[in-house]
Amino acid sequence: MAQAPKKTRISTKRGTPFTNQTAVFDLPDVPTNEITNLSNSKPAIATSLAHGLSTSDAIWLESETNSAINGYYLVSVNTEDSFAVIGLNGEDLGTITDAKFTKLIRYPFCDATSIKLSPIKTTEKDVTTNCDEDPVTEVQKESGTISMSGLWMPDKKVQDFLEEMAEATETIFLTVKPKKSKTLRGYQGKITSFDQDGKSGDLWQFSMELKIVGRQRKLDTTSGVI
């Protein structure tokens, strides 16, 4: 009896290679740029004459009258005089007349050999009282974390910057984009530890932990849409 032909399964490679475009950002000591209008939309659209930004740039946004908007953001450029502030929901902002932005200094960070992103963390807490017939739990959201390790390079500018920010407990901004991904992710966080480790005959290593502050920023770099 003739045998049925064997079925051939075409193998497809899954997953994304660990190759990233990673950068950390510094807030320069320069005059900020005025924003004449922030729209009540999601995301908010900023009007700023000849802003000089490009899509995927990172900025620091601030206002004295509404400090709730203060923070780091990615931008998607609409015109030479306007841009979308990715991560800023302007629907309930009202009118802000004193908003300003500063373009951040970008440091490419190619020294990491491993990155663990944990932007979402939740815990369940038992809040059952003696009046409840059934168990009652509350879900509480915790700050996310970022863990990185890699090669430590003494006197390298970007690593000196990270050490300084860790020592000063200052908030920094960093972005991660896997090579084959169109999505750029930005995180605002505080460095909680920065360690170097070495042994004779081997390369110096570093490890760094960050506590994420606020929500991550997500930008589609091909369309400029979140």
CSV table of C-alpha atoms in Angstrom, one decimal:
chain,number,residue,atom,x,y,z
A,1,MET,CA,0.0,0.0,0.0
A,2,ALA,CA,1.3,3.4,-0.9
A,3,GLN,CA,2.1,5.7,1.9
A,4,ALA,CA,0.6,9.2,2.1
A,5,PRO,CA,3.1,11.9,1.4
A,6,LYS,CA,4.6,13.6,4.5
A,7,LYS,CA,3.4,17.0,5.3
A,8,THR,CA,6.1,19.6,5.5
A,9,ARG,CA,5.7,22.3,8.1
A,10,ILE,CA,7.3,25.6,7.2
A,11,SER,CA,9.2,26.9,10.2
A,12,THR,CA,8.7,30.6,11.0
A,13,LYS,CA,11.1,32.3,13.4
A,14,ARG,CA,9.3,33.9,16.3
A,15,GLY,CA,10.3,36.7,18.6
A,16,THR,CA,12.4,39.7,18.2
A,17,PRO,CA,16.2,39.7,18.3
A,18,PHE,CA,17.6,41.6,21.4
A,19,THR,CA,18.9,44.5,19.4
A,20,ASN,CA,17.7,47.9,20.6
A,21,GLN,CA,17.9,51.6,20.0
A,22,THR,CA,18.2,52.8,23.6
A,23,ALA,CA,18.9,56.3,24.8
A,24,VAL,CA,18.9,58.4,28.0
A,25,PHE,CA,18.2,62.1,28.1
A,26,ASP,CA,19.6,65.1,29.9
A,27,LEU,CA,17.8,68.3,30.6
A,28,PRO,CA,20.1,71.2,29.5
A,29,ASP,CA,20.5,74.5,31.3
A,30,VAL,CA,19.2,76.6,28.4
A,31,PRO,CA,16.2,79.0,28.0
A,32,THR,CA,12.9,77.2,27.4
A,33,ASN,CA,10.7,77.7,24.3
A,34,GLU,CA,7.3,79.3,24.7
A,35,ILE,CA,4.1,77.5,23.8
A,36,THR,CA,1.3,79.8,22.7
A,37,ASN,CA,-1.5,77.2,22.9
A,38,LEU,CA,-2.1,73.7,24.2
A,39,SER,CA,-5.2,72.1,22.7
A,40,ASN,CA,-7.9,70.3,24.7
A,41,SER,CA,-7.4,67.1,22.8
A,42,LYS,CA,-5.8,63.7,23.3
A,43,PRO,CA,-2.9,64.0,22.8
A,44,ALA,CA,-2.6,67.7,23.4
A,45,ILE,CA,-1.3,69.7,20.4
A,46,ALA,CA,1.2,72.4,21.2
A,47,THR,CA,1.6,75.5,19.1
A,48,SER,CA,5.1,77.0,19.2
A,49,LEU,CA,6.5,79.2,16.4
A,50,ALA,CA,9.4,77.5,14.6
A,51,HIS,CA,9.8,74.9,17.3
A,52,GLY,CA,12.7,73.1,15.5
A,53,LEU,CA,11.6,69.6,16.8
A,54,SER,CA,11.4,66.3,14.9
A,55,THR,CA,9.2,63.3,15.5
A,56,SER,CA,10.6,61.1,18.2
A,57,ASP,CA,12.4,64.0,20.0
A,58,ALA,CA,12.0,64.1,23.8
A,59,ILE,CA,11.1,67.3,25.6
A,60,TRP,CA,10.6,68.6,29.2
A,61,LEU,CA,7.2,70.4,29.4
A,62,GLU,CA,6.3,72.7,32.3
A,63,SER,CA,3.8,75.3,33.5
A,64,GLU,CA,3.7,77.3,36.7
A,65,THR,CA,-0.1,77.7,36.7
A,66,ASN,CA,-0.7,74.0,36.0
A,67,SER,CA,2.2,71.9,37.4
A,68,ALA,CA,0.3,68.7,36.7
A,69,ILE,CA,1.6,68.7,33.1
A,70,ASN,CA,5.2,69.0,34.2
A,71,GLY,CA,7.2,66.1,32.9
A,72,TYR,CA,9.0,64.3,30.1
A,73,TYR,CA,7.3,63.6,26.8
A,74,LEU,CA,7.9,62.3,23.2
A,75,VAL,CA,6.7,64.5,20.3
A,76,SER,CA,5.1,63.9,17.0
A,77,VAL,CA,5.6,66.9,14.7
A,78,ASN,CA,2.6,68.2,12.7
A,79,THR,CA,3.9,71.3,11.2
A,80,GLU,CA,6.9,73.6,11.7
A,81,ASP,CA,4.8,75.5,14.3
A,82,SER,CA,2.9,72.7,16.0
A,83,PHE,CA,3.5,69.2,17.5
A,84,ALA,CA,1.6,66.5,19.4
A,85,VAL,CA,2.7,66.0,23.0
A,86,ILE,CA,2.6,62.2,23.3
A,87,GLY,CA,1.3,61.1,26.7
A,88,LEU,CA,-0.4,64.4,27.6
A,89,ASN,CA,-4.2,64.2,27.6
A,90,GLY,CA,-5.4,67.8,27.1
A,91,GLU,CA,-9.2,67.1,27.3
A,92,ASP,CA,-9.4,68.4,30.9
A,93,LEU,CA,-6.5,70.9,30.9
A,94,GLY,CA,-8.5,74.0,30.4
A,95,THR,CA,-6.6,77.0,29.2
A,96,ILE,CA,-2.8,77.2,29.9
A,97,THR,CA,-1.1,80.3,28.8
A,98,ASP,CA,2.4,79.9,30.3
A,99,ALA,CA,3.5,76.4,29.0
A,100,LYS,CA,7.1,76.0,27.9
A,101,PHE,CA,9.2,73.2,26.6
A,102,THR,CA,12.9,72.3,26.5
A,103,LYS,CA,14.4,69.9,24.0
A,104,LEU,CA,16.4,67.2,25.8
A,105,ILE,CA,20.0,66.2,25.0
A,106,ARG,CA,20.0,62.6,23.7
A,107,TYR,CA,22.8,60.1,24.7
A,108,PRO,CA,22.7,56.8,22.7
A,109,PHE,CA,23.2,54.0,25.3
A,110,CYS,CA,24.6,50.9,23.6
A,111,ASP,CA,26.3,49.5,26.7
A,112,ALA,CA,23.4,47.4,28.1
A,113,THR,CA,23.6,43.6,27.5
A,114,SER,CA,20.2,43.0,29.2
A,115,ILE,CA,17.1,45.0,29.9
A,116,LYS,CA,14.1,44.0,31.9
A,117,LEU,CA,11.0,46.3,31.6
A,118,SER,CA,8.2,45.9,34.2
A,119,PRO,CA,6.0,49.0,33.5
A,120,ILE,CA,2.9,47.4,35.0
A,121,LYS,CA,2.7,46.0,38.5
A,122,THR,CA,-0.3,45.3,40.6
A,123,THR,CA,-1.0,43.7,44.0
A,124,GLU,CA,-4.3,42.4,45.6
A,125,LYS,CA,-5.1,43.5,49.1
A,126,ASP,CA,-7.7,41.8,51.3
A,127,VAL,CA,-10.1,44.5,52.6
A,128,THR,CA,-12.8,42.2,53.8
A,129,THR,CA,-14.6,43.6,56.9
A,130,ASN,CA,-16.9,41.8,59.4
A,131,CYS,CA,-19.9,43.2,57.5
A,132,ASP,CA,-19.0,41.5,54.3
A,133,GLU,CA,-20.5,38.1,53.6
A,134,ASP,CA,-17.9,37.3,50.9
A,135,PRO,CA,-14.2,38.1,50.6
A,136,VAL,CA,-13.5,41.6,49.2
A,137,THR,CA,-10.2,42.5,47.5
A,138,GLU,CA,-8.8,45.7,46.1
A,139,VAL,CA,-6.3,45.8,43.3
A,140,GLN,CA,-3.6,48.4,43.9
A,141,LYS,CA,-1.2,49.6,41.2
A,142,GLU,CA,2.5,49.9,42.1
A,143,SER,CA,5.3,51.8,40.4
A,144,GLY,CA,6.9,49.8,37.6
A,145,THR,CA,10.6,49.1,37.4
A,146,ILE,CA,13.4,48.9,34.8
A,147,SER,CA,16.5,46.7,35.3
A,148,MET,CA,19.6,47.0,33.1
A,149,SER,CA,23.0,45.4,33.1
A,150,GLY,CA,25.9,45.6,30.8
A,151,LEU,CA,29.5,46.8,30.3
A,152,TRP,CA,30.8,49.5,32.4
A,153,MET,CA,33.1,52.1,30.7
A,154,PRO,CA,35.0,54.4,33.2
A,155,ASP,CA,34.8,58.1,32.2
A,156,LYS,CA,32.2,57.5,29.5
A,157,LYS,CA,30.0,60.6,29.4
A,158,VAL,CA,26.7,58.8,29.3
A,159,GLN,CA,27.6,56.6,32.3
A,160,ASP,CA,29.0,59.5,34.2
A,161,PHE,CA,25.7,61.2,33.7
A,162,LEU,CA,23.7,58.2,35.0
A,163,GLU,CA,25.9,58.0,38.1
A,164,GLU,CA,25.4,61.7,38.8
A,165,MET,CA,21.6,61.3,38.4
A,166,ALA,CA,21.6,58.3,40.7
A,167,GLU,CA,23.7,60.2,43.3
A,168,ALA,CA,21.4,63.3,43.1
A,169,THR,CA,18.2,61.1,43.1
A,170,GLU,CA,17.0,63.1,40.1
A,171,THR,CA,14.4,61.9,37.6
A,172,ILE,CA,15.6,61.0,34.2
A,173,PHE,CA,14.0,60.0,30.8
A,174,LEU,CA,15.0,57.0,28.7
A,175,THR,CA,13.7,55.4,25.5
A,176,VAL,CA,13.8,51.8,24.2
A,177,LYS,CA,12.9,50.7,20.7
A,178,PRO,CA,13.6,47.1,19.6
A,179,LYS,CA,15.3,47.1,16.2
A,180,LYS,CA,12.3,45.5,14.3
A,181,SER,CA,9.6,47.4,16.2
A,182,LYS,CA,8.0,50.6,15.0
A,183,THR,CA,7.0,51.6,18.6
A,184,LEU,CA,9.3,53.9,20.6
A,185,ARG,CA,8.6,53.6,24.4
A,186,GLY,CA,9.7,56.3,26.8
A,187,TYR,CA,10.0,56.0,30.6
A,188,GLN,CA,10.4,58.6,33.3
A,189,GLY,CA,12.1,57.2,36.3
A,190,LYS,CA,14.5,57.6,39.2
A,191,ILE,CA,17.6,55.5,39.5
A,192,THR,CA,17.4,53.5,42.8
A,193,SER,CA,20.8,51.7,42.4
A,194,PHE,CA,23.8,51.9,40.1
A,195,ASP,CA,26.5,49.3,40.8
A,196,GLN,CA,29.8,48.3,39.1
A,197,ASP,CA,31.3,44.9,39.4
A,198,GLY,CA,34.6,43.5,38.2
A,199,LYS,CA,37.2,40.7,38.7
A,200,SER,CA,40.7,40.1,37.5
A,201,GLY,CA,41.0,39.2,33.8
A,202,ASP,CA,37.4,40.1,33.1
A,203,LEU,CA,35.5,43.1,31.9
A,204,TRP,CA,33.8,45.6,34.2
A,205,GLN,CA,30.1,45.2,34.5
A,206,PHE,CA,27.3,47.5,35.7
A,207,SER,CA,23.8,47.0,36.9
A,208,MET,CA,21.1,49.7,37.3
A,209,GLU,CA,17.6,49.7,38.7
A,210,LEU,CA,15.0,52.4,38.1
A,211,LYS,CA,11.6,53.1,39.6
A,212,ILE,CA,9.2,54.3,36.9
A,213,VAL,CA,7.4,57.5,37.6
A,214,GLY,CA,4.1,58.0,35.8
A,215,ARG,CA,2.8,56.3,32.6
A,216,GLN,CA,5.0,55.2,29.8
A,217,ARG,CA,5.0,57.2,26.5
A,218,LYS,CA,4.4,55.2,23.3
A,219,LEU,CA,4.9,56.6,19.8
A,220,ASP,CA,4.5,54.9,16.5
A,221,THR,CA,7.6,56.2,14.6
A,222,THR,CA,6.1,55.4,11.2
A,223,SER,CA,2.9,57.3,11.5
A,224,GLY,CA,3.4,59.6,14.5
A,225,VAL,CA,0.3,58.1,16.2
A,226,ILE,CA,0.2,56.7,19.7
